[in-house]
Structure formats: structure tokens, C-alpha cells
PDB file of C-alpha atoms and ligand atoms in Angstrom:
ATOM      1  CA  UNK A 225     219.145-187.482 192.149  1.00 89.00           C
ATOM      2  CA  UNK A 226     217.258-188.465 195.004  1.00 93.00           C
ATOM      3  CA  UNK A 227     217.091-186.938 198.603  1.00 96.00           C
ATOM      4  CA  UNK A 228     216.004-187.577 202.181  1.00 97.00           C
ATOM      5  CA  UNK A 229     214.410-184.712 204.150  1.00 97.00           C
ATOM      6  CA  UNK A 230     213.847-185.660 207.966  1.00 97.00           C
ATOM      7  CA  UNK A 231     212.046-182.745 209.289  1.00 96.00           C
ATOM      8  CA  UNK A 232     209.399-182.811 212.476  1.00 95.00           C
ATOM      9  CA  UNK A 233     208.497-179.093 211.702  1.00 93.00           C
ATOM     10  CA  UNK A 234     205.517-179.713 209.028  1.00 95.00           C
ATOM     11  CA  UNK A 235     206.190-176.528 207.099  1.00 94.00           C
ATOM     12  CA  UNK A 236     209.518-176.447 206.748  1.00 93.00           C
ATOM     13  CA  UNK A 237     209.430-179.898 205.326  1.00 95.00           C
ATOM     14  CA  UNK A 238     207.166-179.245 202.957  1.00 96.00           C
ATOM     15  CA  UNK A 239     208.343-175.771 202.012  1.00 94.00           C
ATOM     16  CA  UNK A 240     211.920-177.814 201.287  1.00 95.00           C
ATOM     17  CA  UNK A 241     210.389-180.262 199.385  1.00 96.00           C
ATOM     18  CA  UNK A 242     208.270-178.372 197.093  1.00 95.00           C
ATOM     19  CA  UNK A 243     211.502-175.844 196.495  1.00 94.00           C
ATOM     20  CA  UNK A 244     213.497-179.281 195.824  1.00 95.00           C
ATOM     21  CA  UNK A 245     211.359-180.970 193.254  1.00 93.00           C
ATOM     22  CA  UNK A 246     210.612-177.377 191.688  1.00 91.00           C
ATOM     23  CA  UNK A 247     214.868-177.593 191.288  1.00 90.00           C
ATOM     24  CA  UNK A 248     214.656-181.339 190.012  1.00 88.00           C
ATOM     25  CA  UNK A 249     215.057-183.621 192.421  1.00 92.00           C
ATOM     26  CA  UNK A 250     213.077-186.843 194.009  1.00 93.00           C
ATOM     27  CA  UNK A 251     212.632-185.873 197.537  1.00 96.00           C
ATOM     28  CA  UNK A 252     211.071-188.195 199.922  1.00 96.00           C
ATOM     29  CA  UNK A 253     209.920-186.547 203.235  1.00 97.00           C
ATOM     30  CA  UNK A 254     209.718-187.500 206.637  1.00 97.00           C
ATOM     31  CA  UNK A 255     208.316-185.777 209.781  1.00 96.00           C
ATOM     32  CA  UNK A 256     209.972-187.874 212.511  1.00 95.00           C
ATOM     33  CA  UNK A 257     213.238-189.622 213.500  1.00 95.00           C
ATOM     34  CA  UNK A 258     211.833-193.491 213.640  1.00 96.00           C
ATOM     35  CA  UNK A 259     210.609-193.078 209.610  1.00 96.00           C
ATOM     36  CA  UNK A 260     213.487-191.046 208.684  1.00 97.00           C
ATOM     37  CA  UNK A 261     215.768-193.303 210.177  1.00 97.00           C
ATOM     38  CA  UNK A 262     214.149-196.727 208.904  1.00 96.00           C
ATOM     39  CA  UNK A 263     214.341-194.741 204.907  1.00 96.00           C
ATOM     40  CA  UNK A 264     218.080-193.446 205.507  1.00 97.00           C
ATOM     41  CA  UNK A 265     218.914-196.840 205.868  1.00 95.00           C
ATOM     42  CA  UNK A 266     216.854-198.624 203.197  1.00 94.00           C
ATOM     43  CA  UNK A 267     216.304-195.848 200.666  1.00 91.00           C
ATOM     44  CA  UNK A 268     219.340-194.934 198.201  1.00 88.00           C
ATOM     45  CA  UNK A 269     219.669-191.768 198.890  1.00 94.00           C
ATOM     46  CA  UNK A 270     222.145-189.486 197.089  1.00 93.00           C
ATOM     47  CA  UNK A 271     221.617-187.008 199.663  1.00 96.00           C
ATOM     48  CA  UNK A 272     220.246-186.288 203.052  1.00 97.00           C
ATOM     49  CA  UNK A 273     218.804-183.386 204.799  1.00 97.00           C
ATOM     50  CA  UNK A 274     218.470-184.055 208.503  1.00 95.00           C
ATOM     51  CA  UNK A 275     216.829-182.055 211.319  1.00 93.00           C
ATOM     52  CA  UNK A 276     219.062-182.402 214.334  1.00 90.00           C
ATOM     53  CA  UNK A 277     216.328-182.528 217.716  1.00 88.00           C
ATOM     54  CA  UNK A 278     213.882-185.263 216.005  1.00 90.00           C
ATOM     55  CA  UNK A 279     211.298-187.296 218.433  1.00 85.00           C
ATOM     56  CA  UNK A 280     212.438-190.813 219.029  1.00 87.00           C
ATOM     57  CA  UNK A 281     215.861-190.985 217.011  1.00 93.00           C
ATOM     58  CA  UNK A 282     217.476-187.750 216.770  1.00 92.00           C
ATOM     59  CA  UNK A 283     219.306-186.418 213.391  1.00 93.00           C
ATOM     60  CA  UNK A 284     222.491-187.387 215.120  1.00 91.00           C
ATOM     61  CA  UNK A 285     221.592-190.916 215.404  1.00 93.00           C
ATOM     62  CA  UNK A 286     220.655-191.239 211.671  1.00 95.00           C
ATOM     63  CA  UNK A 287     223.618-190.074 210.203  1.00 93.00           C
ATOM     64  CA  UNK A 288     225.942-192.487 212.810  1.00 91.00           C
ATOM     65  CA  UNK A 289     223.681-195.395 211.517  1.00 94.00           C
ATOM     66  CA  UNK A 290     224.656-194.321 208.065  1.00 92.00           C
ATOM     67  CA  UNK A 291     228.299-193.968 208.495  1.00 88.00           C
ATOM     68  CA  UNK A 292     228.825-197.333 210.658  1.00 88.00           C
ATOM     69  CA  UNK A 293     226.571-198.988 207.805  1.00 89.00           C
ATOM     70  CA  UNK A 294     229.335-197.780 205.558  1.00 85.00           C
ATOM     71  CA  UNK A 295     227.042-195.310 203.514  1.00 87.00           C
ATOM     72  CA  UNK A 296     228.977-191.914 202.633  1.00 85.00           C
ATOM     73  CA  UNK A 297     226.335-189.933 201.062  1.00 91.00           C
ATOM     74  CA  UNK A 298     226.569-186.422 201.638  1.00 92.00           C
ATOM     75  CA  UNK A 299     224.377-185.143 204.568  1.00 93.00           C
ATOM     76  CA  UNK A 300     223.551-181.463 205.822  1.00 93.00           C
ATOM     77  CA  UNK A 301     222.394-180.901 209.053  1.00 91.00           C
ATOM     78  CA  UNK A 302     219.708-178.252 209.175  1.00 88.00           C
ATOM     79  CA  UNK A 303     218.904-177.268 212.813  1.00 81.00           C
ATOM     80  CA  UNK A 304     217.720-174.378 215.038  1.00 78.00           C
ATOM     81  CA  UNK A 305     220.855-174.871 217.360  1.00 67.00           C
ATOM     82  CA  UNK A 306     223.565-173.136 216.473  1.00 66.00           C
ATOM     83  CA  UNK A 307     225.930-173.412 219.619  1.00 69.00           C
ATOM     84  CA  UNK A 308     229.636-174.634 218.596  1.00 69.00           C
ATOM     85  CA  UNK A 309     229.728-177.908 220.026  1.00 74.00           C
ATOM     86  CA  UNK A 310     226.893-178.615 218.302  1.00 74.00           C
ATOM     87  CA  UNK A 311     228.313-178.040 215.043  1.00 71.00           C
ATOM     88  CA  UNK A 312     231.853-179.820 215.680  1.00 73.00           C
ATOM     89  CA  UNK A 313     229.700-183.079 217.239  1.00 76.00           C
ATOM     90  CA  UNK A 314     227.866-182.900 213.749  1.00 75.00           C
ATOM     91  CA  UNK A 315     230.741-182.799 211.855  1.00 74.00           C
ATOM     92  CA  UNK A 316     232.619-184.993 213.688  1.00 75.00           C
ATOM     93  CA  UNK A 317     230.356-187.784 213.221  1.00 78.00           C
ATOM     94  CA  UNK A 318     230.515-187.458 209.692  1.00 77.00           C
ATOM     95  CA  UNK A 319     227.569-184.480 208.795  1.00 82.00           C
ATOM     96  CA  UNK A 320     229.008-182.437 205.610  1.00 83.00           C
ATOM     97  CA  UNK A 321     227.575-179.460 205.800  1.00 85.00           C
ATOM     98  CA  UNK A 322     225.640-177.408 208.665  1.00 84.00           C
ATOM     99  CA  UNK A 323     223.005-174.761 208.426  1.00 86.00           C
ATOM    100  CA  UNK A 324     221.541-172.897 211.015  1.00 85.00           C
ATOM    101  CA  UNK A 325     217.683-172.190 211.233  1.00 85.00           C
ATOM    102  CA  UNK A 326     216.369-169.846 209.761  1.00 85.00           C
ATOM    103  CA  UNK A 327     217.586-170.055 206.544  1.00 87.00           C
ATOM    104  CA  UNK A 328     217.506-168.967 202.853  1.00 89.00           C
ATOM    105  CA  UNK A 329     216.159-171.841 200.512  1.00 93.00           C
ATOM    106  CA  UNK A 330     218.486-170.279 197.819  1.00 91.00           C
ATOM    107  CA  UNK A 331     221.526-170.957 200.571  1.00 90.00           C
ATOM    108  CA  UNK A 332     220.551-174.321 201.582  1.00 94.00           C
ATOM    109  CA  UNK A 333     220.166-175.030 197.236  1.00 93.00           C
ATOM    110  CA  UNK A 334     223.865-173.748 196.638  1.00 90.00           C
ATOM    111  CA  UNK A 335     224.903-176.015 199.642  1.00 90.00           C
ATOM    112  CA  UNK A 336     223.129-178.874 198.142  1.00 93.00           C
ATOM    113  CA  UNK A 337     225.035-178.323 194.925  1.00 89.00           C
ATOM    114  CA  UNK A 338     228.167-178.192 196.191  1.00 86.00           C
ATOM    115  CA  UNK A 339     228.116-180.851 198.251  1.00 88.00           C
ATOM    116  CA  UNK A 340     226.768-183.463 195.184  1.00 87.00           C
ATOM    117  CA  UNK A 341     229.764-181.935 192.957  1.00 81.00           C
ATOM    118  CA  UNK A 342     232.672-182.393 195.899  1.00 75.00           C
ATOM    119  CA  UNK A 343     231.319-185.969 195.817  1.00 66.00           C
ATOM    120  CA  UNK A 344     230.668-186.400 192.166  1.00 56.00           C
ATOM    121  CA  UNK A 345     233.790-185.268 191.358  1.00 48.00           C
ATOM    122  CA  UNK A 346     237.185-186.867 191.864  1.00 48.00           C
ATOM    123  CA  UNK A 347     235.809-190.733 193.186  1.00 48.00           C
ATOM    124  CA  UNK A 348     232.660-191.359 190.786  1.00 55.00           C
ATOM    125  CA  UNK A 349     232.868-193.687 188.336  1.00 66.00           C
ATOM    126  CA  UNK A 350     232.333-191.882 184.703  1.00 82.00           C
ATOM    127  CA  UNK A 351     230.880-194.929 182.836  1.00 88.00           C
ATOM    128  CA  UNK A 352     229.021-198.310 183.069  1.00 91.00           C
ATOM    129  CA  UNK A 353     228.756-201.149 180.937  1.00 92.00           C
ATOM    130  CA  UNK A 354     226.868-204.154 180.575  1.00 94.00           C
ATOM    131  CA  UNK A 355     228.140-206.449 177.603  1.00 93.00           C
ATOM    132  CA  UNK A 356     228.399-203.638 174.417  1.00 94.00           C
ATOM    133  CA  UNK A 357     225.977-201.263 176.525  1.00 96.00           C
ATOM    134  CA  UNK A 358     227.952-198.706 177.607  1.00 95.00           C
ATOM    135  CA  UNK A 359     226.565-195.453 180.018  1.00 94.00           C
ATOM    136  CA  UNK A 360     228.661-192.018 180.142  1.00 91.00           C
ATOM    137  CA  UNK A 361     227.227-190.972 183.259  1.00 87.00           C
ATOM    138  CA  UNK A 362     228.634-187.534 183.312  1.00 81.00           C
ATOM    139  CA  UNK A 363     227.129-186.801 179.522  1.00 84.00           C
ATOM    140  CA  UNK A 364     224.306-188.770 179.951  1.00 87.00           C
ATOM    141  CA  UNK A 365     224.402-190.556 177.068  1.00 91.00           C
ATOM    142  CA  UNK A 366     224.458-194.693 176.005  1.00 95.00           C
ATOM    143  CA  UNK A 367     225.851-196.760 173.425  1.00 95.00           C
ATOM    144  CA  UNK A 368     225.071-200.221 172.352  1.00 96.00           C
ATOM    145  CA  UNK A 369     227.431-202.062 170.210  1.00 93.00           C
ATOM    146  CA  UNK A 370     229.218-198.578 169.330  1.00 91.00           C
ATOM    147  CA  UNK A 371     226.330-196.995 168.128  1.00 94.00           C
ATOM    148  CA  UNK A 372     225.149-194.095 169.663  1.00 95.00           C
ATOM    149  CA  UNK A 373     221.517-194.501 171.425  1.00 95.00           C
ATOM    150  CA  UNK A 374     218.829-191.339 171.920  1.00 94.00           C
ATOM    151  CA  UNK A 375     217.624-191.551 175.162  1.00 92.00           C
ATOM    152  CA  UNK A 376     214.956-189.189 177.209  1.00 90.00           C
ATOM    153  CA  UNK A 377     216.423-187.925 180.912  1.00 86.00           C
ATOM    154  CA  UNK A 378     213.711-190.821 182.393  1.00 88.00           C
ATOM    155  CA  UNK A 379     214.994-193.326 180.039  1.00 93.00           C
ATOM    156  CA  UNK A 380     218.447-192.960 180.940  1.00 93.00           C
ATOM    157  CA  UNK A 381     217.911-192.724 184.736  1.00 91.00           C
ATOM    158  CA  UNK A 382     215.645-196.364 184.594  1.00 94.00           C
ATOM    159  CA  UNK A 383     218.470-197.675 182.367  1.00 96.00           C
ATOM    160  CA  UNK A 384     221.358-196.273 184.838  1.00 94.00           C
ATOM    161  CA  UNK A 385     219.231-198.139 187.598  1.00 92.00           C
ATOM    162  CA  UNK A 386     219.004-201.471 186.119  1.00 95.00           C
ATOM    163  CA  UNK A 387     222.714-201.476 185.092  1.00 94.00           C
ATOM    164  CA  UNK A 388     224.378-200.113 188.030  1.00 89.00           C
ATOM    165  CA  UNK A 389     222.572-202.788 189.791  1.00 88.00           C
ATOM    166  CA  UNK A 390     222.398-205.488 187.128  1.00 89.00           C
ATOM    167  CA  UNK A 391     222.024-209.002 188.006  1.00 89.00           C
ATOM    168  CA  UNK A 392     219.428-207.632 190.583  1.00 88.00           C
ATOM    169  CA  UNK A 393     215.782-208.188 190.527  1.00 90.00           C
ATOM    170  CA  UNK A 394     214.359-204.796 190.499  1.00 90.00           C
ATOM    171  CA  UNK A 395     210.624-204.701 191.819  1.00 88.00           C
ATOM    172  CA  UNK A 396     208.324-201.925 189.741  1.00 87.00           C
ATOM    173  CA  UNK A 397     207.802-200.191 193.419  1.00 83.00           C
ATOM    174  CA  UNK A 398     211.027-199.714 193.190  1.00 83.00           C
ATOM    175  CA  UNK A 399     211.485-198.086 190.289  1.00 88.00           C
ATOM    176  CA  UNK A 400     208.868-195.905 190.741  1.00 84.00           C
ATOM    177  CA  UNK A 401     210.451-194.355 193.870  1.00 79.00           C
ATOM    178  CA  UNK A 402     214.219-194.014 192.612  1.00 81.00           C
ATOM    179  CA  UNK A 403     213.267-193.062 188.718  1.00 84.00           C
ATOM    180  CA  UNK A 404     209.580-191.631 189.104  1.00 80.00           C
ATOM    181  CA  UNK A 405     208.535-189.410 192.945  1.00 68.00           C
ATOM    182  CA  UNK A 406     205.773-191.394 193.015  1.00 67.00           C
ATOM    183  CA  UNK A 407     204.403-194.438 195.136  1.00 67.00           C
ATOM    184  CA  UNK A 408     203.836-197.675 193.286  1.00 64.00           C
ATOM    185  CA  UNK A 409     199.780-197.749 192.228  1.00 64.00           C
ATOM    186  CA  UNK A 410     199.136-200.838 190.735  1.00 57.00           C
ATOM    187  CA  UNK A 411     196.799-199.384 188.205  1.00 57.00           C
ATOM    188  CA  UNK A 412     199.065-197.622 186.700  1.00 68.00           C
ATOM    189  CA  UNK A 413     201.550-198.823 184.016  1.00 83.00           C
ATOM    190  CA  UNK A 414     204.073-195.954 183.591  1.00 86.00           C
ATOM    191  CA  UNK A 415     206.777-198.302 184.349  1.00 89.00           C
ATOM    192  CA  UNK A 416     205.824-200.942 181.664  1.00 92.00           C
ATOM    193  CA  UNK A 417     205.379-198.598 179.143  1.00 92.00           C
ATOM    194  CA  UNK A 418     209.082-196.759 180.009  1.00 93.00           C
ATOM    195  CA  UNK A 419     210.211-200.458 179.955  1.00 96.00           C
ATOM    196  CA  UNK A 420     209.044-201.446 176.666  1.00 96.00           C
ATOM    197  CA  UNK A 421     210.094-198.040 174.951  1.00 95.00           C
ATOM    198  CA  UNK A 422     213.736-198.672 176.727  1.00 97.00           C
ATOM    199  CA  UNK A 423     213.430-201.868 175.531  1.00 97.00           C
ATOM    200  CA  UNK A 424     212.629-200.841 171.668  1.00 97.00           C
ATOM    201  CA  UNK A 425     216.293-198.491 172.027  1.00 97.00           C
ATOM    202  CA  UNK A 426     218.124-201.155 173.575  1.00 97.00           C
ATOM    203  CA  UNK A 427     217.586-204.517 172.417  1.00 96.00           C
ATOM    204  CA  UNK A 428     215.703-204.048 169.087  1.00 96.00           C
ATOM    205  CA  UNK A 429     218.073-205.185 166.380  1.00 94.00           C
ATOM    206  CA  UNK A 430     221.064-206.164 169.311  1.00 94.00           C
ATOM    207  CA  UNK A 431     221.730-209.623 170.627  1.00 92.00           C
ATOM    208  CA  UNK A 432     221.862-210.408 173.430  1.00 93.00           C
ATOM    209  CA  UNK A 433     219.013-208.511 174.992  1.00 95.00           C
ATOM    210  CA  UNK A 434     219.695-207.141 177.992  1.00 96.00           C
ATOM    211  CA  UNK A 435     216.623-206.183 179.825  1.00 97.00           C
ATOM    212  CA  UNK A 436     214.625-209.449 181.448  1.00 95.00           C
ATOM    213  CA  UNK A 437     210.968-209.484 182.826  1.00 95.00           C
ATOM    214  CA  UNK A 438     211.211-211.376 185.929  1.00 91.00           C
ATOM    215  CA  UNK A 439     207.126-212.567 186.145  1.00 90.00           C
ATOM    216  CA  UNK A 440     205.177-211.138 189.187  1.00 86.00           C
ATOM    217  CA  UNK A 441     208.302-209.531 190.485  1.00 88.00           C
ATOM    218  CA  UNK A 442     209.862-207.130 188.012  1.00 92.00           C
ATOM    219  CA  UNK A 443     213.030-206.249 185.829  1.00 95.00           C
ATOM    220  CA  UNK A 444     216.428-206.689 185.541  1.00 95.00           C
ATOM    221  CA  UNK A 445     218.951-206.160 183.158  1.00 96.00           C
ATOM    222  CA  UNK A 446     221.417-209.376 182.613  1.00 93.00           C
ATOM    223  CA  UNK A 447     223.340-211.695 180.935  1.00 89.00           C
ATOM    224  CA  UNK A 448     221.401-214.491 179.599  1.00 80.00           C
ATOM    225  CA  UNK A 449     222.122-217.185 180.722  1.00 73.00           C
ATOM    226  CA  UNK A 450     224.665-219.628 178.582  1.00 61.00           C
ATOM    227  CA  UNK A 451     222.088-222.407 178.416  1.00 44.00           C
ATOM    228  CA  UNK A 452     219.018-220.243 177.195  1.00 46.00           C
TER     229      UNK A 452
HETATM  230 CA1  LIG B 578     213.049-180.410 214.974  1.00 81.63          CA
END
């Protein structure tokens, strides 16, 4: 699960992160409106935590960028201002949840969870498949050809990425952000290594093999084609 925090106020930023990652999830942090705006809108985010009075584009703006671009992921708005309207304008252009500054971090982490369950819930897909690969997403668990495949929690999140969008080129930078919290370093390998281990589950022993190296750009997880 990975979130957006837009947050001018330094500490409070941070202070959500850290509490955040310490509860599991990738958090990517911004301290102003132009950043947070340009990563709602690029970044898959499964969730966003949004300041409302941001310099330059204000949490407002964000989330009616989001909506118009068709993206439904659940946002709270977390904001000193507590007045009415400004609750019923958040909510009204689409905000999920609203909490009012100061807060508990234990509140705001119950919020958080009920918002990903209403929208995990009833609409989610429960399973994806790529030829006799098959992902139970709410179990966590894959099958190739029938046959039940041990995964680790990392291995299963790169493989849920490259098969929910299979067919797509998936640069290691990336990967790193949405499976790893960490910036792409091109000294390090981590990703080639979870590859090859994924790789050893996967497609050892099963035909066709699924997951392609795509030279000097990355992976992706495909059909072969007929011809090769
Ligand atoms: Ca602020």
C-alpha cells in the first residue's frame, strides 16, 4: 500500500510518515502543493493525505485534479480549519474523510484503515491472472499451472505489479518506489536480485515464462510473442 502525504508543516510530515512506515506502508512525502500535486497525479497512490492551505496549489486543488482525472483513491483532508463550510467544500469535491488539526496519530491510523477497507471491499477485484498464473489478492497467495507457489510479502507485491500492469514496460525506478520506499540508486541491485528469485518461483519448470527483461529499460511480465 502506498500513500501520498502533502504537508507544508515540516514536522507534522515527518512525524506522519515515520508513524506510517512504522505501520507498513510506502509513504512518499511532500512539503508543498506544486510537488504534491505533480506526484498525486503521476504516482499510484492507494491513498492520499492532503493538507488543505498549501503554497502554490492548495489541497483543494489536488484532490479536484484527481477526481476530473478520473482517479478515486481515497483521500483525507488533514487541516487546521475546522469551520463547516470548509468541511462540506472538502467533501463535496470528493475528499473522504476530514480531520481537524491537532490530531491523534492513532485517530488519523484508524481513519486510514477504514477508508482502504470501504474501498477494498465491495468493487476490488479478488484475483489476477496472466496465462495459468493466477494472484488471490485478498490471501495473498499465487498459483502457476494449479500448483500452489510460496511467495515472500515483497515477492508477491513486485509480482502483483507486473501483472496488474502486464504488457507494460516497467522501469527498475519504478519498482523501487511502488514495491521498495526507496529511490532508484543505480548501484544497487535489489531489484535484479528480487527479479531473478521471482523468476526461479515462477517460470522455472513452467512454459511459457512470463517475466521478460526489456534491455536498458526494465521488466515486464507478458505473453510471448507467437513468433518467438
Ligand atoms: Ca499547511
Amino acid at each position: 500500500m502506498k500513500f501520498l502525504i502533502v504537508e507544508d508543516e515540516i514536522k507534522t510530515g515527518e512525524y506522519l510518515k515515520q508513524g506510517l512506515s512504522e505501520a507498513g506502508f510506502v509513504v512518499d512525502l511532500s512539503h508543498n502543493g506544486l510537488d504534491g500535486h505533480h506526484l498525486a497525479m503521476t504516482g499510484h497512490y492507494d491513498l492520499l493525505i492532503l493538507d488543505v492551505m498549501l503554497p502554490d496549489v492548495d489541497g483543494w486543488q489536488i484532490l479536484k485534479s484527481l477526481r476530473e482525472a478520473g482517479n478515486e483513491a481515497p483521500v483525507l483532508f488533514l487541516t487546521a480549519r475546522d469551520s463547516i463550510e470548509d468541511r462540506v467544500k472538502g467533501l463535496e469535491l470528493g475528499a473522504d474523510d476530514y480531520l481537524v488539526k491537532p490530531f491523534v496519530f492513532a485517530e488519523l491510523l484508524a481513519r486510514v484503515r477504514t477508508l482502504l477497507r470501504r474501498r477494498t471491499t465491495p468493487t476490488t477485484e479478488l484475483s489476477l491472472s496472466i496465462a495459468d498464473l493466477e494472484l488471490d489478492l485478498a490471501r495473498h497467495r499465487a498459483r502457476r499451472g494449479g500448483k500452489r507457489i510460496h511467495l515472500t510479502a515483497k515477492e508477491f507485491s513486485l509480482l502483483e505489479l507486473l501483472v496488474r500492469r502486464q504488457g507494460e514496460v516497467l522501469p527498475r525506478s519504478l519498482i523501487a518506489s511502488q514495491v521498495w520506499d526507496m529511490n532508484f540508486d543505480s548501484d544497487t541491485n535489489v531489484i535484479d536480485v528480487a527479479i531473478r528469485r521471482l523468476r526461479g518461483k515462477i517460470d522455472d519448470g513452467y512454459d511459457p515464462k512470463l517475466i521478460q527483461t526489456v534491455r536498458g529499460m526494465g521488466y515486464m511480465i507478458d505473453l510471448p510473442d507467437e513468433a518467438s
